[in-house]
mmCIF file of C-alpha atoms in Angstrom:
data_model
loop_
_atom_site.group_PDB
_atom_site.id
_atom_site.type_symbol
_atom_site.label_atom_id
_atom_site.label_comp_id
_atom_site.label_asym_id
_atom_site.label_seq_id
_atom_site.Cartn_x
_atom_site.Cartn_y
_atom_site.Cartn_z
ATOM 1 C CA UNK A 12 10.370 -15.176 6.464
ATOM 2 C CA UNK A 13 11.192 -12.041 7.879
ATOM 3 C CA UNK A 14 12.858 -8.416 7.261
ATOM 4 C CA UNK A 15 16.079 -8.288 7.975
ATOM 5 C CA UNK A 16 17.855 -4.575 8.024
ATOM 6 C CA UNK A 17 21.358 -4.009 8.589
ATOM 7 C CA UNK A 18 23.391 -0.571 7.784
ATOM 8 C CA UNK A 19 27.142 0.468 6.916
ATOM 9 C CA UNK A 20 28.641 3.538 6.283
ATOM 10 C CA UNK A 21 30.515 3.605 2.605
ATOM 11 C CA UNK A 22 32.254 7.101 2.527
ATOM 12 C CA UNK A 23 29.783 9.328 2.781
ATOM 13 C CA UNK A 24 26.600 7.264 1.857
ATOM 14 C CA UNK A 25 24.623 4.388 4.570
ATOM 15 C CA UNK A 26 23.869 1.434 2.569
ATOM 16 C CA UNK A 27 20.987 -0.146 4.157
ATOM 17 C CA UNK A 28 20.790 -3.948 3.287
ATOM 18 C CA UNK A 29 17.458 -5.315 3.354
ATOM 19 C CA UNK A 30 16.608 -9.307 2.832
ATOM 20 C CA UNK A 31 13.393 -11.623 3.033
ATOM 21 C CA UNK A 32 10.007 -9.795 2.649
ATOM 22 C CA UNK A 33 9.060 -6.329 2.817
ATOM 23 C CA UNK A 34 4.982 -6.250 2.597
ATOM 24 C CA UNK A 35 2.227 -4.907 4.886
ATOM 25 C CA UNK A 36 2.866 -6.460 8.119
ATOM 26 C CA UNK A 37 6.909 -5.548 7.951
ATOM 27 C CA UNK A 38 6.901 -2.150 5.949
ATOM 28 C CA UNK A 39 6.572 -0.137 9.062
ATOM 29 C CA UNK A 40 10.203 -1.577 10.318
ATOM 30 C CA UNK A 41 11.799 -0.148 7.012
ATOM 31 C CA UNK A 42 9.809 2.884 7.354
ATOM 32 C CA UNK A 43 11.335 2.929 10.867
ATOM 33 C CA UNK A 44 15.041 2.393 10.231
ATOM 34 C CA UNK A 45 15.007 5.243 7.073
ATOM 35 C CA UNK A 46 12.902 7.767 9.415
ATOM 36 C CA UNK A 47 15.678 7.162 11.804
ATOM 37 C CA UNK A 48 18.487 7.459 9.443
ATOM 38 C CA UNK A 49 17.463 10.738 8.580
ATOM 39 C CA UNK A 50 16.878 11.882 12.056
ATOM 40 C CA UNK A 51 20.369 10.948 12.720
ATOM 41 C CA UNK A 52 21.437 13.305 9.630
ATOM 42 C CA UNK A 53 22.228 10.542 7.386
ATOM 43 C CA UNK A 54 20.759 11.980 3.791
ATOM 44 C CA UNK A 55 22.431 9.799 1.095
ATOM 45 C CA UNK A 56 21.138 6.395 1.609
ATOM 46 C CA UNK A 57 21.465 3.177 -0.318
ATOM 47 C CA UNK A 58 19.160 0.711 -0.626
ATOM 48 C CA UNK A 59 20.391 -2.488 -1.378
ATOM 49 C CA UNK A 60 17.715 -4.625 -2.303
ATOM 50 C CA UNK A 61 19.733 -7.792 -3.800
ATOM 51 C CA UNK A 62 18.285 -10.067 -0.498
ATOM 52 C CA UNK A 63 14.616 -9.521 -0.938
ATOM 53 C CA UNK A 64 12.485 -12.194 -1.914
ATOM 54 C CA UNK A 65 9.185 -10.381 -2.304
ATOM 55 C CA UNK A 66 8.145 -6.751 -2.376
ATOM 56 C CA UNK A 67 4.665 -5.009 -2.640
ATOM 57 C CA UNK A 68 3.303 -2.114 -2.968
ATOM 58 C CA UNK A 69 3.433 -0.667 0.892
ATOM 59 C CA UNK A 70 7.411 -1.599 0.644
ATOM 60 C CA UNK A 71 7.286 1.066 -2.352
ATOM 61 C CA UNK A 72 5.062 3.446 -0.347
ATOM 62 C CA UNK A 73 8.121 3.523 2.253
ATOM 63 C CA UNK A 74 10.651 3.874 -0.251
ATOM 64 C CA UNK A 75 8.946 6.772 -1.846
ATOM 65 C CA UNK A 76 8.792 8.355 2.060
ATOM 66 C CA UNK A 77 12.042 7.915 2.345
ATOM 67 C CA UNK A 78 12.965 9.762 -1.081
ATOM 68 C CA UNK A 79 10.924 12.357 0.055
ATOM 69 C CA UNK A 80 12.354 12.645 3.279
ATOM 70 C CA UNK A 81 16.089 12.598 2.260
ATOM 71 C CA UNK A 82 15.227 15.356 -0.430
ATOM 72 C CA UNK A 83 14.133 17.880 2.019
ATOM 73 C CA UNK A 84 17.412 17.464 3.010
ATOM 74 C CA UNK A 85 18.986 17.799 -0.323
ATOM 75 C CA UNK A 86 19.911 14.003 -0.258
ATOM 76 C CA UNK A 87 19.716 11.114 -2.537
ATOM 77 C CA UNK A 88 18.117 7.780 -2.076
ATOM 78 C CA UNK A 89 19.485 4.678 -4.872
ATOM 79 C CA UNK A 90 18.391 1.486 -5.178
ATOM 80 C CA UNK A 91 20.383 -1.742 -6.002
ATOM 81 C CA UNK A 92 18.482 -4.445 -7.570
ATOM 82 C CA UNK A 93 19.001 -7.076 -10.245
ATOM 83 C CA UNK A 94 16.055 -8.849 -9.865
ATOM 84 C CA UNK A 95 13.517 -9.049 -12.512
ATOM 85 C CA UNK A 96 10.114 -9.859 -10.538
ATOM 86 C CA UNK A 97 11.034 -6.952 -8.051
ATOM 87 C CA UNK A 98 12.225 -4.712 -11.087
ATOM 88 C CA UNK A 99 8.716 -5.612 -12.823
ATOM 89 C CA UNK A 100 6.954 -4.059 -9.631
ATOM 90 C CA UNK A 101 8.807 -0.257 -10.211
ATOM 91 C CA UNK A 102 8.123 -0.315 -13.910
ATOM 92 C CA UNK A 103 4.393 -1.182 -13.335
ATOM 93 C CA UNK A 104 3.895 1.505 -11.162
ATOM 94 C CA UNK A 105 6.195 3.793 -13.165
ATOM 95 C CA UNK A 106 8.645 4.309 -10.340
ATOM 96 C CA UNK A 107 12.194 3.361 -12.275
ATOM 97 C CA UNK A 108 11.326 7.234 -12.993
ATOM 98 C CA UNK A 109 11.396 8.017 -9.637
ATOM 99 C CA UNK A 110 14.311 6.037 -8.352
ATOM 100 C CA UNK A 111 17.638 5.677 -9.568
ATOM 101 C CA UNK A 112 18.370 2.075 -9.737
ATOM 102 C CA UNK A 113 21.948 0.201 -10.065
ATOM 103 C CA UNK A 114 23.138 -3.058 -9.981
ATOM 104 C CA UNK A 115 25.618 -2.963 -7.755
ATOM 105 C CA UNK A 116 26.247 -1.498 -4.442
ATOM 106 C CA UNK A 117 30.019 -0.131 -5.458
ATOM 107 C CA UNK A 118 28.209 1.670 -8.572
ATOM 108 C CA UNK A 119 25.469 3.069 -6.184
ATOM 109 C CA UNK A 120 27.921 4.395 -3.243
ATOM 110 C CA UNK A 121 29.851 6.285 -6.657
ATOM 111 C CA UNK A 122 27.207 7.807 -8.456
ATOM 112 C CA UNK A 123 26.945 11.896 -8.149
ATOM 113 C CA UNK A 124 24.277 12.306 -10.603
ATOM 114 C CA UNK B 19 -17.926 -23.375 -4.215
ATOM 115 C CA UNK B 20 -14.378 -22.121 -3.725
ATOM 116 C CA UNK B 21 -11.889 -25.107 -3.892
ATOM 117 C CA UNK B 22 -9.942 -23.422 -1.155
ATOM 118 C CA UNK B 23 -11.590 -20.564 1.104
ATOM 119 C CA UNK B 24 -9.898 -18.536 3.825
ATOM 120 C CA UNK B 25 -10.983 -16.339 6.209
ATOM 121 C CA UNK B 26 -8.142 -14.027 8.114
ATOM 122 C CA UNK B 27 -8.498 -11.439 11.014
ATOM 123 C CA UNK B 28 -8.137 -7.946 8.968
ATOM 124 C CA UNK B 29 -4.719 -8.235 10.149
ATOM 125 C CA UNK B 30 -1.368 -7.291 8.586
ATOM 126 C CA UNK B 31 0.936 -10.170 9.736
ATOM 127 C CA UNK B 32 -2.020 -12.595 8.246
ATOM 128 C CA UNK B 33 -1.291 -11.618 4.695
ATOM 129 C CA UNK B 34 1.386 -13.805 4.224
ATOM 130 C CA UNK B 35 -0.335 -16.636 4.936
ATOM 131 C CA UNK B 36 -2.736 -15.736 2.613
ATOM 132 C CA UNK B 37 -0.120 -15.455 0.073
ATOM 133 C CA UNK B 38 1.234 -18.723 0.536
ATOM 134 C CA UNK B 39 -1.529 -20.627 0.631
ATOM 135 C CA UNK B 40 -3.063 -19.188 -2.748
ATOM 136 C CA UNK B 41 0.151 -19.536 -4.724
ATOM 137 C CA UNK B 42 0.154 -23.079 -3.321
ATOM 138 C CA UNK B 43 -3.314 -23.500 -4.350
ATOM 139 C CA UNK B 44 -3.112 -21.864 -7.493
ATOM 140 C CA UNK B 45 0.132 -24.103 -8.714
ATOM 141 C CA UNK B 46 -2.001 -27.295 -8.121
ATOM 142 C CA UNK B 47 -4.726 -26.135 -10.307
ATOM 143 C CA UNK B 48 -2.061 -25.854 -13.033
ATOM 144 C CA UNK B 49 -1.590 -22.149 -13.366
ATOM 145 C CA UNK B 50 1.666 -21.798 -15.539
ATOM 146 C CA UNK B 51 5.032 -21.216 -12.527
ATOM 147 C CA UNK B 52 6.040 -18.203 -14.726
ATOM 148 C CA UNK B 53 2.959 -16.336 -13.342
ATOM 149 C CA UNK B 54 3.063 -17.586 -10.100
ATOM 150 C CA UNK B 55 4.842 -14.920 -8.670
ATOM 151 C CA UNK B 56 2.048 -12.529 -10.425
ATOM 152 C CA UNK B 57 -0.611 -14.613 -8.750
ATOM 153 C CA UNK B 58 1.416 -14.336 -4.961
ATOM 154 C CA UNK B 59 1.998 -10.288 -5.329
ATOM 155 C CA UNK B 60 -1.445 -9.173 -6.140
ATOM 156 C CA UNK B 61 -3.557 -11.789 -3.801
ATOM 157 C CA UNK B 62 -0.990 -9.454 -1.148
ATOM 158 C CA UNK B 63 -2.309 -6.143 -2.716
ATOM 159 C CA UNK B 64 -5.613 -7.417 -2.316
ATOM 160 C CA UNK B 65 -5.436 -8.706 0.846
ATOM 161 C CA UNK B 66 -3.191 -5.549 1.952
ATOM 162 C CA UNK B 67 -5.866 -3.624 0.944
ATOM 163 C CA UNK B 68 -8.435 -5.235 2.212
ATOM 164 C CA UNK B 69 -6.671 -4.927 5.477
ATOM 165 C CA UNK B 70 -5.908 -1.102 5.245
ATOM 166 C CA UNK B 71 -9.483 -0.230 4.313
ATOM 167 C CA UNK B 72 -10.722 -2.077 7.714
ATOM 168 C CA UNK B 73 -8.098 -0.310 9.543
ATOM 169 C CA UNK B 74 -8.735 2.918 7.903
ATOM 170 C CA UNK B 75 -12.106 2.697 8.771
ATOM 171 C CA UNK B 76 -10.926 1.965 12.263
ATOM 172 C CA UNK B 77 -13.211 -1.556 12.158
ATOM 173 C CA UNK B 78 -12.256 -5.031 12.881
ATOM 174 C CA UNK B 79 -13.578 -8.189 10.910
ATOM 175 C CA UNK B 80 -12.467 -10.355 8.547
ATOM 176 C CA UNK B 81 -10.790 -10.947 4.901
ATOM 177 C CA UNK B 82 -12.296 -13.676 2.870
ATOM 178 C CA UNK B 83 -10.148 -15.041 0.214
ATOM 179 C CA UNK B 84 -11.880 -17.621 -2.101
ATOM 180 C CA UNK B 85 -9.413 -19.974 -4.602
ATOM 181 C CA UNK B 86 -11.786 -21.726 -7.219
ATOM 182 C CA UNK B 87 -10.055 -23.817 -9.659
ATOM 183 C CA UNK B 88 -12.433 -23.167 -12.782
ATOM 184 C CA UNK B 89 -11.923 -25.637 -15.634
ATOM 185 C CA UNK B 90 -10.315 -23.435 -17.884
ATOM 186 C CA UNK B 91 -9.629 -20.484 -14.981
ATOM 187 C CA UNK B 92 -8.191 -20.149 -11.902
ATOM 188 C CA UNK B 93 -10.274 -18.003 -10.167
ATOM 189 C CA UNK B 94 -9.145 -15.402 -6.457
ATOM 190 C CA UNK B 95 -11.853 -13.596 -5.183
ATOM 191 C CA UNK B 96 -10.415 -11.000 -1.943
ATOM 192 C CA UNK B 97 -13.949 -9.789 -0.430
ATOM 193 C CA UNK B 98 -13.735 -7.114 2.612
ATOM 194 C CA UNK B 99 -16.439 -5.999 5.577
ATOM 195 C CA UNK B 100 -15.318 -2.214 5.416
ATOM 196 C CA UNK B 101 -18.532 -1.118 4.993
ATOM 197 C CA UNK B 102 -19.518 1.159 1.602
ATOM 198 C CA UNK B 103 -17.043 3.261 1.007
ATOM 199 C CA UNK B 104 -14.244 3.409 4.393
ATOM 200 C CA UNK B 105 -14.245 6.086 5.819
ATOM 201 C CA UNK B 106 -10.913 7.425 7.640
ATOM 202 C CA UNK B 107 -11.883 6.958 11.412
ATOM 203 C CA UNK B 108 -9.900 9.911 13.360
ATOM 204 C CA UNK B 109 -6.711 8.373 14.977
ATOM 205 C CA UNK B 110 -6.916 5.236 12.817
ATOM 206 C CA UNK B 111 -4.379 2.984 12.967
ATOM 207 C CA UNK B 112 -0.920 3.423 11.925
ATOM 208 C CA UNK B 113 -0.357 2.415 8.180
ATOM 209 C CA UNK B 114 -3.111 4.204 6.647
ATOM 210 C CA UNK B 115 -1.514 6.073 4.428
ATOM 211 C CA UNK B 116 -4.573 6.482 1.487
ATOM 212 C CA UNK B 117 -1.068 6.520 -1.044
ATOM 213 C CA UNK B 118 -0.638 2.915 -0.178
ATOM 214 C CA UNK B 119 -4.099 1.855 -1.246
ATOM 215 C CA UNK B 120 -3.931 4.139 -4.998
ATOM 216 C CA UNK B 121 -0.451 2.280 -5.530
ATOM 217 C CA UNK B 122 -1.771 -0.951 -4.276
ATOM 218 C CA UNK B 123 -4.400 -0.882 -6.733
ATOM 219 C CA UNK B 124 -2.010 0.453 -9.738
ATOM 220 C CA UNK B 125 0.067 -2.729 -9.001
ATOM 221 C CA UNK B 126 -3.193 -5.012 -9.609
ATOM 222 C CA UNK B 127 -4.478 -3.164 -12.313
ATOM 223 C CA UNK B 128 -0.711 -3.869 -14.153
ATOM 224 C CA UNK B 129 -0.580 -7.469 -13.066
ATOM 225 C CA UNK B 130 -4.393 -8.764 -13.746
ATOM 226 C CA UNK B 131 -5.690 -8.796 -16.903
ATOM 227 C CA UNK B 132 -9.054 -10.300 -15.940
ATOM 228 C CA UNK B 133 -9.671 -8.082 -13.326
ATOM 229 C CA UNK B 134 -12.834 -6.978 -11.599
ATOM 230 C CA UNK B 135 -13.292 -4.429 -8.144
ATOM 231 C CA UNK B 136 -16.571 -4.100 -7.123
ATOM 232 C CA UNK B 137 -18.083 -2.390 -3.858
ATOM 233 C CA UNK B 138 -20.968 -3.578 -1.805
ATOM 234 C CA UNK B 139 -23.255 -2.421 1.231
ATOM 235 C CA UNK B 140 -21.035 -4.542 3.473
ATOM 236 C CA UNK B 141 -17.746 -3.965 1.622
ATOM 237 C CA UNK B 142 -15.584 -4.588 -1.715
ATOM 238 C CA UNK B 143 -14.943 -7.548 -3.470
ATOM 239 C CA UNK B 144 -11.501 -7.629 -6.176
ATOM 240 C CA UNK B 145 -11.774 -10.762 -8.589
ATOM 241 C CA UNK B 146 -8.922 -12.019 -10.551
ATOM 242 C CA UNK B 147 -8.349 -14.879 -12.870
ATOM 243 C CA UNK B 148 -5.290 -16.639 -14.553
ATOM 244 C CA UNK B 149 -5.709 -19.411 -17.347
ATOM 245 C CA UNK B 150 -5.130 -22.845 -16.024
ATOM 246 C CA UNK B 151 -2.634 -25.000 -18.291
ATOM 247 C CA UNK B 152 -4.477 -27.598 -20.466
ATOM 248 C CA UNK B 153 -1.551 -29.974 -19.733
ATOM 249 C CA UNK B 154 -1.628 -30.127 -15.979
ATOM 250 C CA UNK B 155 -2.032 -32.852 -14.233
ATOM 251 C CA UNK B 156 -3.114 -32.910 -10.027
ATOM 252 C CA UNK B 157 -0.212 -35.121 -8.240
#
């Protein structure tokens, strides 16, 4: 399977919905679409990771790029996932510190902390 | 000798397949399906790394993954050809972000109990092993 990308504007915030597998041979199109996001001056971004069947740890690589890049513009980056093998890979690596995560899109798009 | 062995092109789009086919492997050897997903995620960091350390190091060759279904163990062994210790090759390809391979290894290392990384003359080898259900049965 693939990685599928697709974005929406919610207010003020781009939800980017990704689904099937983001891992070393399809990172680089995620990396891609947030690099581009930002270039376009979109700096609150939501991931919504509710379609993604597997995840490793160049998907997280791009995620943390992406945080980094939307913080030099004072933006946010949150994550939506319920889904406990995907969960299990931030806490291993120590990133639920690093990335707010919610479990639903509507509760991402509304947080201002 | 491995029960399953494959050999890949240090390639990025061939780490899937590698995925697949050890998780395959690994459930017919009778490793428990609530560590499956364990077993599919780091055979990818190992193989992702394998594959970033060739690039890296600017080098082509191959990935050798090796399934042995041990009595009591199921047994992956990732081995590389990216030389001693890869070297970043100026203009190396795209991907190499050194980050990738720290967190890749951080993602093992919290997976894998039995867990070995060891580097060679002509590159690294990462073993890993699961327990293998007494009560399985090949179909």
């Amino acid at each position: 399977m693939d990685l599928s990308l697709s974005t929406r504007a919610v207010g003020d915030r781009t939800v980017v919905e990704v689904g099937g597998e983001i891992d070393v041979y399809t990172a680089p199109k995620l990396r891609e679409q947030l690099v581009e996001l930002v270039n376009d001056g979109k700096y609150h971004l939501v991931v919504d990771m509710e379609g993604v069947d597997f995840l490793d740890s160049t998907g997280l690589g791009v995620l943390v790029g992406g945080l980094k890049r939307v913080r030099a513009h004072e933006g946010s980056l949150r994550l939506v996932c319920n889904q406990e093998r995907i969960l299990k890979i931030f806490r291993i690596t120590g990133l639920t510190k690093v990335f707010p995560i919610h479990t639903s899109v509507d509760d991402a798009v509304s947080a201002t902390d | 000798m491995a029960t399953v062995e494959l050999r890949f092109s240090a390639l990025p789009e061939h780490v899937r397949t590698a995925r697949l086919v050890a998780a395959a492997v690994a459930r017919r050897a009778g490793v428990d399906e609530s560590v499956l997903d364990e077993v599919r995620l780091a055979v990818g960091e190992a193989c992702s790394r394998a594959v970033g350390l060739h690039q890296r190091g600017g080098i082509g060759g191959t990935v050798r993954v090796a399934l042995t279904d041990q009595e009591k163990r199921f047994l992956i062994e990732v081995e590389d050809e990216a030389g001693p210790a890869a070297v970043p090759a100026p203009g190396a390809a795209e991907g190499g972000d050194p980050d990738d391979d720290t967190l890749g290894l951080a993602v093992i290392t919290g997976l894998v109990e039995d867990l070995e990384v060891t580097k060679g003359a002509d590159g690294g080898v990462i073993r890993m092993s699961w327990p293998v259900s007494a009560a399985s049965v090949a179909v």
